[in-house]
Amino acid sequence: MPNQTTNDSIFSQLEAFGHKKIVFCSDPDTGLKAIIAIHDTTLGPALGGTRMWAYKNEADALDDVLRLSKSMTYKAAIAGLNLGGGKAVIIGDSRKDKTEALLRKFGRFIKNFNGEFITAEDVGTNPKDMEYIRMETQHVTGLPESIGGSGDPAPVAARGVFMGIKAAVKELYGSDNLTGKSVIVQGIGHVGENLVRLLRDENAMVYASDINEERLGQVAKKYGAQAISNNNIFDISADIYAPCGLGATVNTQTINKLKCGIIAGSANNQLEDEHIHGQMLLDKGILFAPDYVINAGGLINCYSELMGFSKKRTLQLTENIYDATRNILKLSKTENISTIEAANKIAEKRIADIKKVKSSF
């Protein structure tokens, strides 16, 4: 007899997040264990990356895919794209467990959605992996430029975060000039490095931090940034804290330590708890540029690939993140609500408005 409690908890999680569909993909022959979550398809097909991660347990994988897919719905809505929200996670170590057969089998599962879900790269996957998935389904983006894709989304994602930072600086200081402003960039992955480059190009002072010390040293030297240890991040006084690594770095403990006026970075789900920590930041007077708003560049890049837009058009859409951020900060101020609440309000209004125009995808 099935474990009733587990079944109930999965369905109650679906209801709590408002999901439409979850599919568990299992293939013992290739070792594939994956979860695909579709949150909402009011605005269009659900688009979301595939993350490959060695989760501690299946409950953690499910929680991650539910949270990430919901934020994709909101990200697409607020960026003005005709896309819904979805996400996929493959359970496994991307350095050891990834094979062509596993990825192609995963592609077969995506094919069964008949276009309701479209994937792209994420943590633990890359454009080459998307090529393998593409061998089994056309519902994949983020393909290498050599085969007609839009290539690496990191520069576009970083550009969006940069625009979000400028919008927050404008709100706080009256000018969006970053010369002389100090920024802590935590996490120097592809997006983090591109962000460091953009910030240094505008003469901002950058403190960079990463768990990979060798890479940190190289990036700091290359752009003239100051390398700092992960342990010292919250001891440094800076204008802006830009989390670009893993989520939940903004929590009760760190908010009490933070010595900055703005939080704006590329990491997903930066607030450990949206309601509690969004309010704490508002009370403390720290301006938070909601992550799913300013890190939408990667999604915009994928959307442009689907629509056949030029690079110029992709960058124009990414520049819109500046105005989207300004509108959120304005609403937050007017209604005295947290910026994440303001962003959610704007995203939910667009979804509700379009729902009146058409039925679900």
CSV table of C-alpha atoms in Angstrom, one decimal:
chain,number,residue,atom,x,y,z
A,1,MET,CA,0.0,0.0,0.0
A,2,PRO,CA,1.4,3.4,-0.9
A,3,ASN,CA,2.7,5.7,1.8
A,4,GLN,CA,-0.3,8.0,2.2
A,5,THR,CA,1.6,10.8,4.0
A,6,THR,CA,4.1,11.2,1.2
A,7,ASN,CA,1.4,11.3,-1.5
A,8,ASP,CA,-0.6,13.8,0.4
A,9,SER,CA,2.5,16.0,1.0
A,10,ILE,CA,3.4,16.0,-2.7
A,11,PHE,CA,-0.1,17.1,-3.7
A,12,SER,CA,-0.3,19.7,-0.9
A,13,GLN,CA,3.1,21.1,-2.1
A,14,LEU,CA,1.6,21.4,-5.6
A,15,GLU,CA,-1.4,23.2,-4.2
A,16,ALA,CA,0.7,25.5,-2.1
A,17,PHE,CA,2.9,26.6,-5.0
A,18,GLY,CA,0.0,26.6,-7.5
A,19,HIS,CA,1.5,24.1,-9.9
A,20,LYS,CA,-0.2,22.7,-12.9
A,21,LYS,CA,1.8,19.5,-13.4
A,22,ILE,CA,4.8,17.5,-12.1
A,23,VAL,CA,6.3,14.6,-14.0
A,24,PHE,CA,8.8,12.2,-12.4
A,25,CYS,CA,11.1,10.7,-15.0
A,26,SER,CA,12.9,7.4,-14.2
A,27,ASP,CA,15.0,5.3,-16.6
A,28,PRO,CA,17.1,2.5,-14.9
A,29,ASP,CA,18.9,1.7,-18.2
A,30,THR,CA,20.6,5.2,-18.3
A,31,GLY,CA,20.4,6.0,-14.6
A,32,LEU,CA,18.1,8.9,-15.3
A,33,LYS,CA,16.2,10.3,-12.3
A,34,ALA,CA,14.6,13.6,-13.1
A,35,ILE,CA,11.6,15.8,-12.1
A,36,ILE,CA,10.0,18.3,-14.5
A,37,ALA,CA,7.6,20.8,-13.0
A,38,ILE,CA,5.2,23.0,-14.9
A,39,HIS,CA,3.9,25.9,-12.8
A,40,ASP,CA,1.8,28.0,-15.1
A,41,THR,CA,1.2,28.2,-18.9
A,42,THR,CA,-1.2,31.2,-19.0
A,43,LEU,CA,1.2,33.4,-21.0
A,44,GLY,CA,2.7,30.6,-23.2
A,45,PRO,CA,4.6,27.3,-23.0
A,46,ALA,CA,6.6,26.8,-19.8
A,47,LEU,CA,10.3,27.5,-20.3
A,48,GLY,CA,12.9,26.6,-17.7
A,49,GLY,CA,16.5,25.3,-17.5
A,50,THR,CA,17.5,21.8,-16.5
A,51,ARG,CA,19.6,21.7,-13.4
A,52,MET,CA,21.8,18.7,-12.6
A,53,TRP,CA,22.7,18.5,-8.9
A,54,ALA,CA,23.6,15.8,-6.4
A,55,TYR,CA,20.7,16.5,-4.1
A,56,LYS,CA,20.9,15.0,-0.5
A,57,ASN,CA,17.5,13.4,-1.1
A,58,GLU,CA,14.5,13.4,-3.4
A,59,ALA,CA,12.5,15.8,-1.2
A,60,ASP,CA,15.2,18.5,-1.6
A,61,ALA,CA,15.1,17.9,-5.4
A,62,LEU,CA,11.3,18.3,-5.5
A,63,ASP,CA,11.4,21.4,-3.3
A,64,ASP,CA,14.0,23.0,-5.6
A,65,VAL,CA,12.1,22.3,-8.8
A,66,LEU,CA,8.9,23.6,-7.3
A,67,ARG,CA,10.5,26.9,-6.1
A,68,LEU,CA,12.5,27.4,-9.3
A,69,SER,CA,9.6,26.7,-11.7
A,70,LYS,CA,7.3,29.1,-9.9
A,71,SER,CA,9.9,31.9,-10.0
A,72,MET,CA,10.2,31.3,-13.8
A,73,THR,CA,6.5,32.1,-14.2
A,74,TYR,CA,7.0,35.4,-12.4
A,75,LYS,CA,10.3,36.1,-14.2
A,76,ALA,CA,8.7,35.7,-17.7
A,77,ALA,CA,5.6,37.7,-16.7
A,78,ILE,CA,7.5,40.7,-15.4
A,79,ALA,CA,9.9,40.6,-18.3
A,80,GLY,CA,6.9,41.0,-20.6
A,81,LEU,CA,7.6,37.6,-22.4
A,82,ASN,CA,4.9,35.3,-23.7
A,83,LEU,CA,6.1,32.3,-21.7
A,84,GLY,CA,5.0,30.3,-18.7
A,85,GLY,CA,7.1,28.9,-15.9
A,86,GLY,CA,8.7,25.5,-15.7
A,87,LYS,CA,11.9,23.8,-14.5
A,88,ALA,CA,13.6,20.5,-14.6
A,89,VAL,CA,16.1,18.8,-12.2
A,90,ILE,CA,18.2,15.8,-12.9
A,91,ILE,CA,19.4,14.1,-9.7
A,92,GLY,CA,23.1,13.3,-10.0
A,93,ASP,CA,26.6,14.6,-10.0
A,94,SER,CA,27.1,16.5,-13.3
A,95,ARG,CA,30.8,15.7,-13.3
A,96,LYS,CA,30.4,11.9,-13.0
A,97,ASP,CA,26.9,10.8,-13.8
A,98,LYS,CA,26.2,12.8,-17.0
A,99,THR,CA,26.2,10.7,-20.2
A,100,GLU,CA,24.9,11.2,-23.8
A,101,ALA,CA,22.4,8.3,-23.2
A,102,LEU,CA,21.1,9.9,-20.0
A,103,LEU,CA,20.6,13.3,-21.6
A,104,ARG,CA,19.0,11.9,-24.8
A,105,LYS,CA,16.6,9.8,-22.7
A,106,PHE,CA,15.7,13.0,-20.8
A,107,GLY,CA,15.1,14.6,-24.2
A,108,ARG,CA,12.5,11.9,-24.9
A,109,PHE,CA,10.6,12.8,-21.8
A,110,ILE,CA,10.6,16.4,-22.8
A,111,LYS,CA,9.3,15.4,-26.3
A,112,ASN,CA,6.3,13.8,-24.6
A,113,PHE,CA,5.2,17.3,-23.4
A,114,ASN,CA,4.5,18.2,-27.0
A,115,GLY,CA,5.8,21.8,-26.6
A,116,GLU,CA,4.2,22.5,-23.2
A,117,PHE,CA,7.7,22.5,-21.7
A,118,ILE,CA,10.9,23.9,-23.3
A,119,THR,CA,14.2,23.6,-21.6
A,120,ALA,CA,17.6,25.3,-21.6
A,121,GLU,CA,20.9,25.0,-19.6
A,122,ASP,CA,21.2,25.7,-15.9
A,123,VAL,CA,23.6,24.8,-13.0
A,124,GLY,CA,25.3,21.5,-14.0
A,125,THR,CA,24.4,21.6,-17.7
A,126,ASN,CA,25.9,23.4,-20.7
A,127,PRO,CA,25.2,24.0,-24.4
A,128,LYS,CA,26.8,20.7,-25.4
A,129,ASP,CA,24.2,18.9,-23.2
A,130,MET,CA,21.5,20.9,-24.9
A,131,GLU,CA,22.8,19.5,-28.2
A,132,TYR,CA,22.2,15.9,-26.9
A,133,ILE,CA,18.7,16.8,-25.8
A,134,ARG,CA,18.1,18.4,-29.2
A,135,MET,CA,18.8,15.1,-30.9
A,136,GLU,CA,15.5,13.8,-29.3
A,137,THR,CA,13.3,16.9,-29.2
A,138,GLN,CA,13.1,20.4,-30.7
A,139,HIS,CA,11.8,21.9,-27.5
A,140,VAL,CA,15.2,23.1,-26.2
A,141,THR,CA,17.0,26.4,-26.4
A,142,GLY,CA,20.4,27.7,-25.4
A,143,LEU,CA,22.0,25.8,-28.2
A,144,PRO,CA,25.6,26.7,-29.5
A,145,GLU,CA,25.7,29.5,-32.1
A,146,SER,CA,27.4,27.0,-34.5
A,147,ILE,CA,24.1,25.2,-34.9
A,148,GLY,CA,21.9,28.2,-35.0
A,149,GLY,CA,21.4,28.8,-31.3
A,150,SER,CA,21.9,31.9,-29.3
A,151,GLY,CA,25.0,30.6,-27.5
A,152,ASP,CA,26.1,31.4,-24.0
A,153,PRO,CA,23.4,33.4,-22.1
A,154,ALA,CA,25.8,34.5,-19.4
A,155,PRO,CA,26.7,37.9,-20.9
A,156,VAL,CA,23.0,38.8,-21.5
A,157,ALA,CA,22.1,37.6,-17.9
A,158,ALA,CA,25.0,39.8,-16.5
A,159,ARG,CA,23.8,42.8,-18.5
A,160,GLY,CA,20.3,42.4,-17.0
A,161,VAL,CA,21.7,42.3,-13.4
A,162,PHE,CA,23.9,45.3,-14.3
A,163,MET,CA,20.8,47.3,-15.4
A,164,GLY,CA,19.0,46.2,-12.2
A,165,ILE,CA,22.0,47.5,-10.1
A,166,LYS,CA,21.9,50.8,-12.0
A,167,ALA,CA,18.2,51.2,-11.4
A,168,ALA,CA,18.6,50.6,-7.6
A,169,VAL,CA,21.5,53.0,-7.5
A,170,LYS,CA,19.4,55.6,-9.3
A,171,GLU,CA,16.6,55.1,-6.7
A,172,LEU,CA,18.9,55.4,-3.7
A,173,TYR,CA,21.4,58.0,-4.8
A,174,GLY,CA,19.6,60.0,-7.5
A,175,SER,CA,22.1,59.1,-10.2
A,176,ASP,CA,22.8,55.7,-11.8
A,177,ASN,CA,26.5,56.4,-12.2
A,178,LEU,CA,28.5,53.5,-10.7
A,179,THR,CA,31.9,55.3,-10.6
A,180,GLY,CA,33.3,55.0,-7.1
A,181,LYS,CA,30.5,52.7,-5.8
A,182,SER,CA,31.6,49.6,-4.0
A,183,VAL,CA,30.1,46.2,-4.9
A,184,ILE,CA,30.6,42.8,-3.3
A,185,VAL,CA,30.1,40.1,-6.0
A,186,GLN,CA,29.7,36.7,-4.4
A,187,GLY,CA,30.1,33.8,-6.9
A,188,ILE,CA,32.3,34.3,-9.9
A,189,GLY,CA,30.7,31.8,-12.3
A,190,HIS,CA,30.0,32.8,-16.0
A,191,VAL,CA,27.4,35.5,-15.0
A,192,GLY,CA,29.4,36.7,-12.0
A,193,GLU,CA,32.6,37.2,-14.1
A,194,ASN,CA,30.7,39.1,-16.8
A,195,LEU,CA,29.1,41.3,-14.1
A,196,VAL,CA,32.5,42.0,-12.6
A,197,ARG,CA,33.7,43.1,-16.1
A,198,LEU,CA,30.7,45.5,-16.5
A,199,LEU,CA,31.1,47.0,-13.1
A,200,ARG,CA,34.9,47.6,-13.5
A,201,ASP,CA,34.2,49.1,-17.0
A,202,GLU,CA,32.2,51.7,-15.2
A,203,ASN,CA,34.9,52.2,-12.5
A,204,ALA,CA,33.0,50.6,-9.6
A,205,MET,CA,35.2,49.2,-6.9
A,206,VAL,CA,34.6,45.4,-6.8
A,207,TYR,CA,35.2,42.9,-4.0
A,208,ALA,CA,35.0,39.4,-5.5
A,209,SER,CA,34.4,36.2,-3.6
A,210,ASP,CA,34.1,32.5,-4.7
A,211,ILE,CA,34.6,29.0,-3.2
A,212,ASN,CA,37.0,28.3,-6.1
A,213,GLU,CA,40.1,30.3,-4.9
A,214,GLU,CA,42.1,29.7,-8.0
A,215,ARG,CA,39.4,31.0,-10.3
A,216,LEU,CA,38.8,33.9,-7.9
A,217,GLY,CA,42.4,34.9,-8.1
A,218,GLN,CA,42.4,34.8,-11.9
A,219,VAL,CA,39.2,36.9,-12.3
A,220,ALA,CA,40.3,39.4,-9.7
A,221,LYS,CA,43.6,39.9,-11.4
A,222,LYS,CA,42.0,40.1,-14.9
A,223,TYR,CA,39.6,42.9,-14.0
A,224,GLY,CA,41.4,44.6,-11.2
A,225,ALA,CA,39.0,43.5,-8.5
A,226,GLN,CA,39.8,42.8,-4.8
A,227,ALA,CA,39.6,39.1,-3.9
A,228,ILE,CA,38.0,38.4,-0.5
A,229,SER,CA,37.3,35.2,1.4
A,230,ASN,CA,33.7,34.0,1.6
A,231,ASN,CA,33.8,34.2,5.4
A,232,ASN,CA,34.5,38.0,5.3
A,233,ILE,CA,31.6,39.0,2.9
A,234,PHE,CA,29.3,40.3,5.6
A,235,ASP,CA,32.0,42.1,7.5
A,236,ILE,CA,32.8,44.5,4.6
A,237,SER,CA,31.0,47.8,4.3
A,238,ALA,CA,29.9,48.3,0.7
A,239,ASP,CA,27.2,50.1,-1.3
A,240,ILE,CA,25.9,47.0,-3.1
A,241,TYR,CA,25.9,43.2,-2.3
A,242,ALA,CA,25.5,41.1,-5.4
A,243,PRO,CA,24.9,37.4,-4.7
A,244,CYS,CA,25.6,35.5,-7.9
A,245,GLY,CA,26.1,32.0,-6.5
A,246,LEU,CA,23.6,29.8,-4.6
A,247,GLY,CA,20.3,31.1,-3.1
A,248,ALA,CA,19.2,31.8,0.4
A,249,THR,CA,22.2,33.9,1.3
A,250,VAL,CA,19.9,36.7,2.5
A,251,ASN,CA,18.5,35.4,5.8
A,252,THR,CA,17.9,36.5,9.4
A,253,GLN,CA,21.5,36.0,10.3
A,254,THR,CA,23.1,37.8,7.3
A,255,ILE,CA,20.5,40.7,7.2
A,256,ASN,CA,21.6,41.5,10.8
A,257,LYS,CA,25.3,41.6,9.6
A,258,LEU,CA,24.9,43.3,6.2
A,259,LYS,CA,26.6,46.6,5.8
A,260,CYS,CA,25.2,47.7,2.4
A,261,GLY,CA,22.4,49.9,1.0
A,262,ILE,CA,21.4,47.7,-2.0
A,263,ILE,CA,21.1,43.9,-2.7
A,264,ALA,CA,21.1,43.1,-6.4
A,265,GLY,CA,22.6,40.0,-7.9
A,266,SER,CA,21.9,37.1,-10.3
A,267,ALA,CA,21.4,34.2,-7.8
A,268,ASN,CA,17.9,32.6,-7.7
A,269,ASN,CA,15.8,32.7,-4.6
A,270,GLN,CA,18.2,35.0,-2.7
A,271,LEU,CA,15.8,35.5,0.2
A,272,GLU,CA,15.5,32.4,2.4
A,273,ASP,CA,11.9,33.4,3.1
A,274,GLU,CA,10.2,35.9,0.8
A,275,HIS,CA,7.8,37.3,3.3
A,276,ILE,CA,10.0,37.4,6.5
A,277,HIS,CA,13.2,38.6,4.8
A,278,GLY,CA,11.6,40.9,2.3
A,279,GLN,CA,9.9,42.7,5.2
A,280,MET,CA,13.2,42.7,7.3
A,281,LEU,CA,15.0,44.4,4.4
A,282,LEU,CA,12.2,47.0,4.1
A,283,ASP,CA,12.4,47.7,7.8
A,284,LYS,CA,16.2,47.9,7.8
A,285,GLY,CA,16.1,50.3,4.8
A,286,ILE,CA,18.1,48.0,2.5
A,287,LEU,CA,16.9,48.2,-1.2
A,288,PHE,CA,16.4,44.7,-2.6
A,289,ALA,CA,16.2,44.4,-6.4
A,290,PRO,CA,14.2,41.2,-6.7
A,291,ASP,CA,16.4,38.4,-8.2
A,292,TYR,CA,13.8,37.0,-10.7
A,293,VAL,CA,13.4,40.5,-12.1
A,294,ILE,CA,17.0,41.4,-12.7
A,295,ASN,CA,18.3,38.0,-13.6
A,296,ALA,CA,15.9,37.5,-16.4
A,297,GLY,CA,18.5,38.1,-19.1
A,298,GLY,CA,19.2,34.4,-19.6
A,299,LEU,CA,15.5,33.8,-20.1
A,300,ILE,CA,15.3,36.7,-22.5
A,301,ASN,CA,18.2,35.2,-24.4
A,302,CYS,CA,16.3,31.9,-24.7
A,303,TYR,CA,13.1,33.6,-25.7
A,304,SER,CA,14.9,35.5,-28.4
A,305,GLU,CA,16.3,32.3,-29.8
A,306,LEU,CA,12.8,30.8,-29.9
A,307,MET,CA,11.4,33.9,-31.7
A,308,GLY,CA,14.4,34.3,-34.0
A,309,PHE,CA,15.3,37.7,-32.7
A,310,SER,CA,18.6,39.4,-33.5
A,311,LYS,CA,21.3,40.0,-30.8
A,312,LYS,CA,20.4,43.7,-30.9
A,313,ARG,CA,16.8,43.0,-30.1
A,314,THR,CA,17.9,40.6,-27.3
A,315,LEU,CA,19.9,43.4,-25.7
A,316,GLN,CA,17.1,45.9,-26.1
A,317,LEU,CA,14.7,43.6,-24.2
A,318,THR,CA,17.4,43.1,-21.5
A,319,GLU,CA,17.8,46.9,-21.1
A,320,ASN,CA,14.1,47.0,-20.2
A,321,ILE,CA,15.1,45.4,-16.9
A,322,TYR,CA,16.1,48.9,-15.8
A,323,ASP,CA,12.6,50.3,-16.1
A,324,ALA,CA,11.0,47.1,-14.7
A,325,THR,CA,13.2,47.5,-11.6
A,326,ARG,CA,12.4,51.2,-11.3
A,327,ASN,CA,8.6,50.4,-11.4
A,328,ILE,CA,8.9,47.8,-8.7
A,329,LEU,CA,10.9,50.1,-6.4
A,330,LYS,CA,8.3,52.9,-7.0
A,331,LEU,CA,5.4,50.6,-6.1
A,332,SER,CA,7.3,49.4,-3.0
A,333,LYS,CA,7.8,53.0,-1.9
A,334,THR,CA,4.2,54.1,-2.7
A,335,GLU,CA,2.5,51.2,-0.9
A,336,ASN,CA,5.2,50.7,1.8
A,337,ILE,CA,5.5,47.0,0.8
A,338,SER,CA,8.6,44.9,0.3
A,339,THR,CA,10.1,45.0,-3.2
A,340,ILE,CA,9.5,41.3,-3.6
A,341,GLU,CA,5.8,41.8,-2.8
A,342,ALA,CA,5.7,44.7,-5.3
A,343,ALA,CA,7.3,42.5,-8.0
A,344,ASN,CA,4.9,39.7,-7.3
A,345,LYS,CA,1.9,42.1,-7.5
A,346,ILE,CA,3.0,43.4,-11.0
A,347,ALA,CA,3.7,39.8,-12.3
A,348,GLU,CA,0.4,38.4,-11.0
A,349,LYS,CA,-1.5,41.4,-12.5
A,350,ARG,CA,-0.1,40.7,-16.0
A,351,ILE,CA,-0.9,36.9,-15.7
A,352,ALA,CA,-4.5,37.8,-14.5
A,353,ASP,CA,-4.9,40.3,-17.3
A,354,ILE,CA,-3.8,37.9,-20.0
A,355,LYS,CA,-5.9,35.1,-18.6
A,356,LYS,CA,-8.9,37.3,-19.5
A,357,VAL,CA,-7.6,37.5,-23.1
A,358,LYS,CA,-7.1,33.8,-23.7
A,359,SER,CA,-7.5,30.4,-22.1
A,360,SER,CA,-4.5,28.4,-20.9
A,361,PHE,CA,-1.9,27.4,-23.5
